[in-house]
Each structure stands twice: as C-alpha cells, then as structure tokens.
Amino acid sequence: QVQLVESGGGLVQPGGSLRLSCAASGRIFSGNPMGWYRQVPGKERELVARITSDGSTNYADSVKGRFTISRDNAKNTVYLQMNSLQPEDTAVYYCNAFGYTGISVRNYWGQGTQVTVSS
C-alpha cells in the first residue's frame, strides 16, 4: 500500500512563491513518473508537471518557466517549486504516483493541498 502526503499549500499574493512537497510511503513503481495535478471546482483535474525517476520532466504550458518539479528518489519525495504565482493558479494540488499493492501496480493520489493566490 502506498500513501502520498502533500504539504506546503496556502495563501500567497500574486507574484509570490510556494513550495509543495509530496512524501510517499510504500513501494513506488519507478516505471511511471511522479507528478502534480490541480483541480478547480467544476473543471477536470489537469496535469501541472511530472518527473521520471531519471529526472526527465514535462510541464503544462501555463506553468512553464514559473514552476519547477524535482524529486529525491532516496526519500520518495517529489517537490513543486512555484514562482510568479497568479490568481489563475488557485486550485487544489494533488500528488500522483504509481505504486505496488502486493504484486500489482496501481495509480495513487494524495489528499490534495489548497493553493490560493489572492491579494
């Protein structure tokens, strides 16, 4: 069983920064990337950024140049550094990873952390 625990959300003014962390317990499957998604009420959950075990990354166009994803494989932790935050970045941010349950691999989600960008 895998658990993903996010932290680091909060309220920030436009132009500010936040750093999200996601600590994973259990056996993470290294064949899939770990990532961050976000969701606002009434809309589908969308990819923000993801990173493979060897450090390859991809980002949503809306966050390129402002957000940076990184991971510490030894700690099973993934981070999202968010700079130049804008009101449209307001959302619940979810950590995502694939992990083992028994001999099977399944998709896991964290509980979500609220990010609010407002003056």
mmCIF file of the C-alpha atoms, coordinates in Angstrom:
data_MODEL
# 
_entry.id   MODEL 
# 
loop_
_atom_site.group_PDB 
_atom_site.id 
_atom_site.type_symbol 
_atom_site.label_atom_id 
_atom_site.label_alt_id 
_atom_site.label_comp_id 
_atom_site.label_asym_id 
_atom_site.label_entity_id 
_atom_site.label_seq_id 
_atom_site.pdbx_PDB_ins_code 
_atom_site.Cartn_x 
_atom_site.Cartn_y 
_atom_site.Cartn_z 
_atom_site.occupancy 
_atom_site.B_iso_or_equiv 
_atom_site.pdbx_formal_charge 
_atom_site.auth_seq_id 
_atom_site.auth_comp_id 
_atom_site.auth_asym_id 
_atom_site.auth_atom_id 
_atom_site.pdbx_PDB_model_num 
ATOM 1   C CA . GLN A 1 1   ? 0.000   0.000  0.000   1.00 0.00 ? 1   GLN A CA 1 
ATOM 2   C CA . VAL A 1 2   ? 1.243   3.470  -0.910  1.00 0.00 ? 2   VAL A CA 1 
ATOM 3   C CA . GLN A 1 3   ? 0.359   6.737  0.800   1.00 0.00 ? 3   GLN A CA 1 
ATOM 4   C CA . LEU A 1 4   ? 1.083   10.184 -0.617  1.00 0.00 ? 4   LEU A CA 1 
ATOM 5   C CA . VAL A 1 5   ? 1.116   13.086 1.825   1.00 0.00 ? 5   VAL A CA 1 
ATOM 6   C CA . GLU A 1 6   ? 1.235   16.619 0.429   1.00 0.00 ? 6   GLU A CA 1 
ATOM 7   C CA . SER A 1 7   ? 2.261   19.743 2.280   1.00 0.00 ? 7   SER A CA 1 
ATOM 8   C CA . GLY A 1 8   ? 3.159   23.351 1.559   1.00 0.00 ? 8   GLY A CA 1 
ATOM 9   C CA . GLY A 1 9   ? -0.050  24.843 0.242   1.00 0.00 ? 9   GLY A CA 1 
ATOM 10  C CA . GLY A 1 10  ? -1.526  28.087 1.498   1.00 0.00 ? 10  GLY A CA 1 
ATOM 11  C CA . LEU A 1 11  ? -2.447  31.647 0.673   1.00 0.00 ? 11  LEU A CA 1 
ATOM 12  C CA . VAL A 1 12  ? 0.001   33.797 -1.258  1.00 0.00 ? 12  VAL A CA 1 
ATOM 13  C CA . GLN A 1 13  ? -0.171  37.143 -3.013  1.00 0.00 ? 13  GLN A CA 1 
ATOM 14  C CA . PRO A 1 14  ? 0.181   37.400 -6.803  1.00 0.00 ? 14  PRO A CA 1 
ATOM 15  C CA . GLY A 1 15  ? 3.836   37.225 -7.764  1.00 0.00 ? 15  GLY A CA 1 
ATOM 16  C CA . GLY A 1 16  ? 4.687   35.195 -4.691  1.00 0.00 ? 16  GLY A CA 1 
ATOM 17  C CA . SER A 1 17  ? 6.120   31.694 -4.315  1.00 0.00 ? 17  SER A CA 1 
ATOM 18  C CA . LEU A 1 18  ? 5.229   28.424 -2.658  1.00 0.00 ? 18  LEU A CA 1 
ATOM 19  C CA . ARG A 1 19  ? 6.915   25.045 -2.483  1.00 0.00 ? 19  ARG A CA 1 
ATOM 20  C CA . LEU A 1 20  ? 4.817   21.917 -2.367  1.00 0.00 ? 20  LEU A CA 1 
ATOM 21  C CA . SER A 1 21  ? 6.143   18.605 -1.087  1.00 0.00 ? 21  SER A CA 1 
ATOM 22  C CA . CYS A 1 22  ? 4.781   15.093 -1.500  1.00 0.00 ? 22  CYS A CA 1 
ATOM 23  C CA . ALA A 1 23  ? 6.202   12.327 0.644   1.00 0.00 ? 23  ALA A CA 1 
ATOM 24  C CA . ALA A 1 24  ? 5.429   8.798  -0.478  1.00 0.00 ? 24  ALA A CA 1 
ATOM 25  C CA . SER A 1 25  ? 5.439   5.790  1.805   1.00 0.00 ? 25  SER A CA 1 
ATOM 26  C CA . GLY A 1 26  ? 5.412   2.261  0.440   1.00 0.00 ? 26  GLY A CA 1 
ATOM 27  C CA . ARG A 1 27  ? 6.877   0.905  -2.771  1.00 0.00 ? 27  ARG A CA 1 
ATOM 28  C CA . ILE A 1 28  ? 6.837   3.376  -5.637  1.00 0.00 ? 28  ILE A CA 1 
ATOM 29  C CA . PHE A 1 29  ? 6.895   1.979  -9.166  1.00 0.00 ? 29  PHE A CA 1 
ATOM 30  C CA . SER A 1 30  ? 9.792   3.658  -10.934 1.00 0.00 ? 30  SER A CA 1 
ATOM 31  C CA . GLY A 1 31  ? 8.471   2.887  -14.412 1.00 0.00 ? 31  GLY A CA 1 
ATOM 32  C CA . ASN A 1 32  ? 5.974   5.740  -14.267 1.00 0.00 ? 32  ASN A CA 1 
ATOM 33  C CA . PRO A 1 33  ? 6.565   9.382  -13.480 1.00 0.00 ? 33  PRO A CA 1 
ATOM 34  C CA . MET A 1 34  ? 5.532   11.090 -10.256 1.00 0.00 ? 34  MET A CA 1 
ATOM 35  C CA . GLY A 1 35  ? 3.601   14.259 -10.790 1.00 0.00 ? 35  GLY A CA 1 
ATOM 36  C CA . TRP A 1 36  ? 1.469   17.146 -9.671  1.00 0.00 ? 36  TRP A CA 1 
ATOM 37  C CA . TYR A 1 37  ? -2.034  17.835 -10.900 1.00 0.00 ? 37  TYR A CA 1 
ATOM 38  C CA . ARG A 1 38  ? -4.502  20.539 -9.971  1.00 0.00 ? 38  ARG A CA 1 
ATOM 39  C CA . GLN A 1 39  ? -8.245  20.961 -9.988  1.00 0.00 ? 39  GLN A CA 1 
ATOM 40  C CA . VAL A 1 40  ? -10.686 23.817 -9.565  1.00 0.00 ? 40  VAL A CA 1 
ATOM 41  C CA . PRO A 1 41  ? -14.391 23.319 -8.870  1.00 0.00 ? 41  PRO A CA 1 
ATOM 42  C CA . GLY A 1 42  ? -16.345 22.423 -11.976 1.00 0.00 ? 42  GLY A CA 1 
ATOM 43  C CA . LYS A 1 43  ? -13.295 21.559 -14.041 1.00 0.00 ? 43  LYS A CA 1 
ATOM 44  C CA . GLU A 1 44  ? -11.359 18.404 -14.734 1.00 0.00 ? 44  GLU A CA 1 
ATOM 45  C CA . ARG A 1 45  ? -8.131  17.650 -12.962 1.00 0.00 ? 45  ARG A CA 1 
ATOM 46  C CA . GLU A 1 46  ? -5.207  18.780 -15.104 1.00 0.00 ? 46  GLU A CA 1 
ATOM 47  C CA . LEU A 1 47  ? -1.537  17.931 -15.274 1.00 0.00 ? 47  LEU A CA 1 
ATOM 48  C CA . VAL A 1 48  ? 0.807   20.576 -13.887 1.00 0.00 ? 48  VAL A CA 1 
ATOM 49  C CA . ALA A 1 49  ? 4.156   18.799 -14.080 1.00 0.00 ? 49  ALA A CA 1 
ATOM 50  C CA . ARG A 1 50  ? 5.632   15.319 -13.858 1.00 0.00 ? 50  ARG A CA 1 
ATOM 51  C CA . ILE A 1 51  ? 9.064   13.822 -13.486 1.00 0.00 ? 51  ILE A CA 1 
ATOM 52  C CA . THR A 1 52  ? 10.504  10.403 -14.222 1.00 0.00 ? 52  THR A CA 1 
ATOM 53  C CA . SER A 1 53  ? 12.861  8.517  -11.928 1.00 0.00 ? 53  SER A CA 1 
ATOM 54  C CA . ASP A 1 54  ? 15.822  9.617  -14.070 1.00 0.00 ? 54  ASP A CA 1 
ATOM 55  C CA . GLY A 1 55  ? 14.799  13.269 -13.873 1.00 0.00 ? 55  GLY A CA 1 
ATOM 56  C CA . SER A 1 56  ? 13.076  13.899 -17.188 1.00 0.00 ? 56  SER A CA 1 
ATOM 57  C CA . THR A 1 57  ? 10.334  16.473 -16.808 1.00 0.00 ? 57  THR A CA 1 
ATOM 58  C CA . ASN A 1 58  ? 7.380   17.898 -18.628 1.00 0.00 ? 58  ASN A CA 1 
ATOM 59  C CA . TYR A 1 59  ? 5.124   20.814 -17.765 1.00 0.00 ? 59  TYR A CA 1 
ATOM 60  C CA . ALA A 1 60  ? 1.790   22.270 -18.686 1.00 0.00 ? 60  ALA A CA 1 
ATOM 61  C CA . ASP A 1 61  ? 2.256   25.250 -20.993 1.00 0.00 ? 61  ASP A CA 1 
ATOM 62  C CA . SER A 1 62  ? 0.613   27.522 -18.439 1.00 0.00 ? 62  SER A CA 1 
ATOM 63  C CA . VAL A 1 63  ? 3.352   26.927 -15.844 1.00 0.00 ? 63  VAL A CA 1 
ATOM 64  C CA . LYS A 1 64  ? 6.482   26.624 -17.993 1.00 0.00 ? 64  LYS A CA 1 
ATOM 65  C CA . GLY A 1 65  ? 9.189   28.976 -16.805 1.00 0.00 ? 65  GLY A CA 1 
ATOM 66  C CA . ARG A 1 66  ? 7.457   29.547 -13.453 1.00 0.00 ? 66  ARG A CA 1 
ATOM 67  C CA . PHE A 1 67  ? 7.180   26.113 -11.835 1.00 0.00 ? 67  PHE A CA 1 
ATOM 68  C CA . THR A 1 68  ? 9.920   23.549 -11.273 1.00 0.00 ? 68  THR A CA 1 
ATOM 69  C CA . ILE A 1 69  ? 9.373   19.918 -10.354 1.00 0.00 ? 69  ILE A CA 1 
ATOM 70  C CA . SER A 1 70  ? 12.072  17.840 -8.681  1.00 0.00 ? 70  SER A CA 1 
ATOM 71  C CA . ARG A 1 71  ? 12.330  14.574 -6.814  1.00 0.00 ? 71  ARG A CA 1 
ATOM 72  C CA . ASP A 1 72  ? 14.501  12.840 -4.255  1.00 0.00 ? 72  ASP A CA 1 
ATOM 73  C CA . ASN A 1 73  ? 14.372  9.138  -5.082  1.00 0.00 ? 73  ASN A CA 1 
ATOM 74  C CA . ALA A 1 74  ? 16.082  8.148  -1.842  1.00 0.00 ? 74  ALA A CA 1 
ATOM 75  C CA . LYS A 1 75  ? 13.338  9.896  0.142   1.00 0.00 ? 75  LYS A CA 1 
ATOM 76  C CA . ASN A 1 76  ? 10.491  9.004  -2.245  1.00 0.00 ? 76  ASN A CA 1 
ATOM 77  C CA . THR A 1 77  ? 9.613   12.688 -2.265  1.00 0.00 ? 77  THR A CA 1 
ATOM 78  C CA . VAL A 1 78  ? 8.595   14.983 -5.094  1.00 0.00 ? 78  VAL A CA 1 
ATOM 79  C CA . TYR A 1 79  ? 8.583   18.772 -4.909  1.00 0.00 ? 79  TYR A CA 1 
ATOM 80  C CA . LEU A 1 80  ? 6.944   21.562 -6.852  1.00 0.00 ? 80  LEU A CA 1 
ATOM 81  C CA . GLN A 1 81  ? 8.540   24.985 -6.629  1.00 0.00 ? 81  GLN A CA 1 
ATOM 82  C CA . MET A 1 82  ? 6.004   27.563 -7.777  1.00 0.00 ? 82  MET A CA 1 
ATOM 83  C CA . ASN A 1 83  ? 7.182   31.083 -8.557  1.00 0.00 ? 83  ASN A CA 1 
ATOM 84  C CA . SER A 1 84  ? 5.422   34.124 -10.008 1.00 0.00 ? 84  SER A CA 1 
ATOM 85  C CA . LEU A 1 85  ? 2.098   32.745 -8.862  1.00 0.00 ? 85  LEU A CA 1 
ATOM 86  C CA . GLN A 1 86  ? -1.031  34.184 -10.414 1.00 0.00 ? 86  GLN A CA 1 
ATOM 87  C CA . PRO A 1 87  ? -4.694  34.064 -9.373  1.00 0.00 ? 87  PRO A CA 1 
ATOM 88  C CA . GLU A 1 88  ? -5.362  31.500 -12.108 1.00 0.00 ? 88  GLU A CA 1 
ATOM 89  C CA . ASP A 1 89  ? -3.009  29.113 -10.301 1.00 0.00 ? 89  ASP A CA 1 
ATOM 90  C CA . THR A 1 90  ? -5.533  28.888 -7.472  1.00 0.00 ? 90  THR A CA 1 
ATOM 91  C CA . ALA A 1 91  ? -6.578  25.245 -7.159  1.00 0.00 ? 91  ALA A CA 1 
ATOM 92  C CA . VAL A 1 92  ? -6.291  22.110 -5.097  1.00 0.00 ? 92  VAL A CA 1 
ATOM 93  C CA . TYR A 1 93  ? -2.977  20.488 -5.996  1.00 0.00 ? 93  TYR A CA 1 
ATOM 94  C CA . TYR A 1 94  ? -2.702  16.699 -5.954  1.00 0.00 ? 94  TYR A CA 1 
ATOM 95  C CA . CYS A 1 95  ? 0.358   14.487 -5.934  1.00 0.00 ? 95  CYS A CA 1 
ATOM 96  C CA . ASN A 1 96  ? 0.264   11.405 -8.151  1.00 0.00 ? 96  ASN A CA 1 
ATOM 97  C CA . ALA A 1 97  ? 2.375   8.276  -8.296  1.00 0.00 ? 97  ALA A CA 1 
ATOM 98  C CA . PHE A 1 98  ? 2.162   4.626  -9.260  1.00 0.00 ? 98  PHE A CA 1 
ATOM 99  C CA . GLY A 1 99  ? 2.990   2.099  -6.606  1.00 0.00 ? 99  GLY A CA 1 
ATOM 100 C CA . TYR A 1 100 ? 2.798   -1.539 -5.686  1.00 0.00 ? 100 TYR A CA 1 
ATOM 101 C CA . THR A 1 101 ? -0.045  -3.148 -3.811  1.00 0.00 ? 101 THR A CA 1 
ATOM 102 C CA . GLY A 1 102 ? 1.035   -6.741 -3.470  1.00 0.00 ? 102 GLY A CA 1 
ATOM 103 C CA . ILE A 1 103 ? 2.353   -7.681 -6.909  1.00 0.00 ? 103 ILE A CA 1 
ATOM 104 C CA . SER A 1 104 ? 0.067   -5.279 -8.738  1.00 0.00 ? 104 SER A CA 1 
ATOM 105 C CA . VAL A 1 105 ? 0.777   -1.694 -9.714  1.00 0.00 ? 105 VAL A CA 1 
ATOM 106 C CA . ARG A 1 106 ? -1.916  0.931  -9.328  1.00 0.00 ? 106 ARG A CA 1 
ATOM 107 C CA . ASN A 1 107 ? -2.346  4.665  -9.509  1.00 0.00 ? 107 ASN A CA 1 
ATOM 108 C CA . TYR A 1 108 ? -2.321  6.610  -6.226  1.00 0.00 ? 108 TYR A CA 1 
ATOM 109 C CA . TRP A 1 109 ? -3.381  10.157 -5.349  1.00 0.00 ? 109 TRP A CA 1 
ATOM 110 C CA . GLY A 1 110 ? -2.671  12.328 -2.346  1.00 0.00 ? 110 GLY A CA 1 
ATOM 111 C CA . GLN A 1 111 ? -5.399  14.049 -0.388  1.00 0.00 ? 111 GLN A CA 1 
ATOM 112 C CA . GLY A 1 112 ? -4.711  17.414 -2.024  1.00 0.00 ? 112 GLY A CA 1 
ATOM 113 C CA . THR A 1 113 ? -3.418  20.733 -0.744  1.00 0.00 ? 113 THR A CA 1 
ATOM 114 C CA . GLN A 1 114 ? -5.118  24.057 -1.379  1.00 0.00 ? 114 GLN A CA 1 
ATOM 115 C CA . VAL A 1 115 ? -3.183  26.842 -3.091  1.00 0.00 ? 115 VAL A CA 1 
ATOM 116 C CA . THR A 1 116 ? -4.861  30.242 -3.139  1.00 0.00 ? 116 THR A CA 1 
ATOM 117 C CA . VAL A 1 117 ? -3.329  33.201 -4.941  1.00 0.00 ? 117 VAL A CA 1 
ATOM 118 C CA . SER A 1 118 ? -5.046  36.416 -3.971  1.00 0.00 ? 118 SER A CA 1 
ATOM 119 C CA . SER A 1 119 ? -4.298  39.943 -2.859  1.00 0.00 ? 119 SER A CA 1 
# 
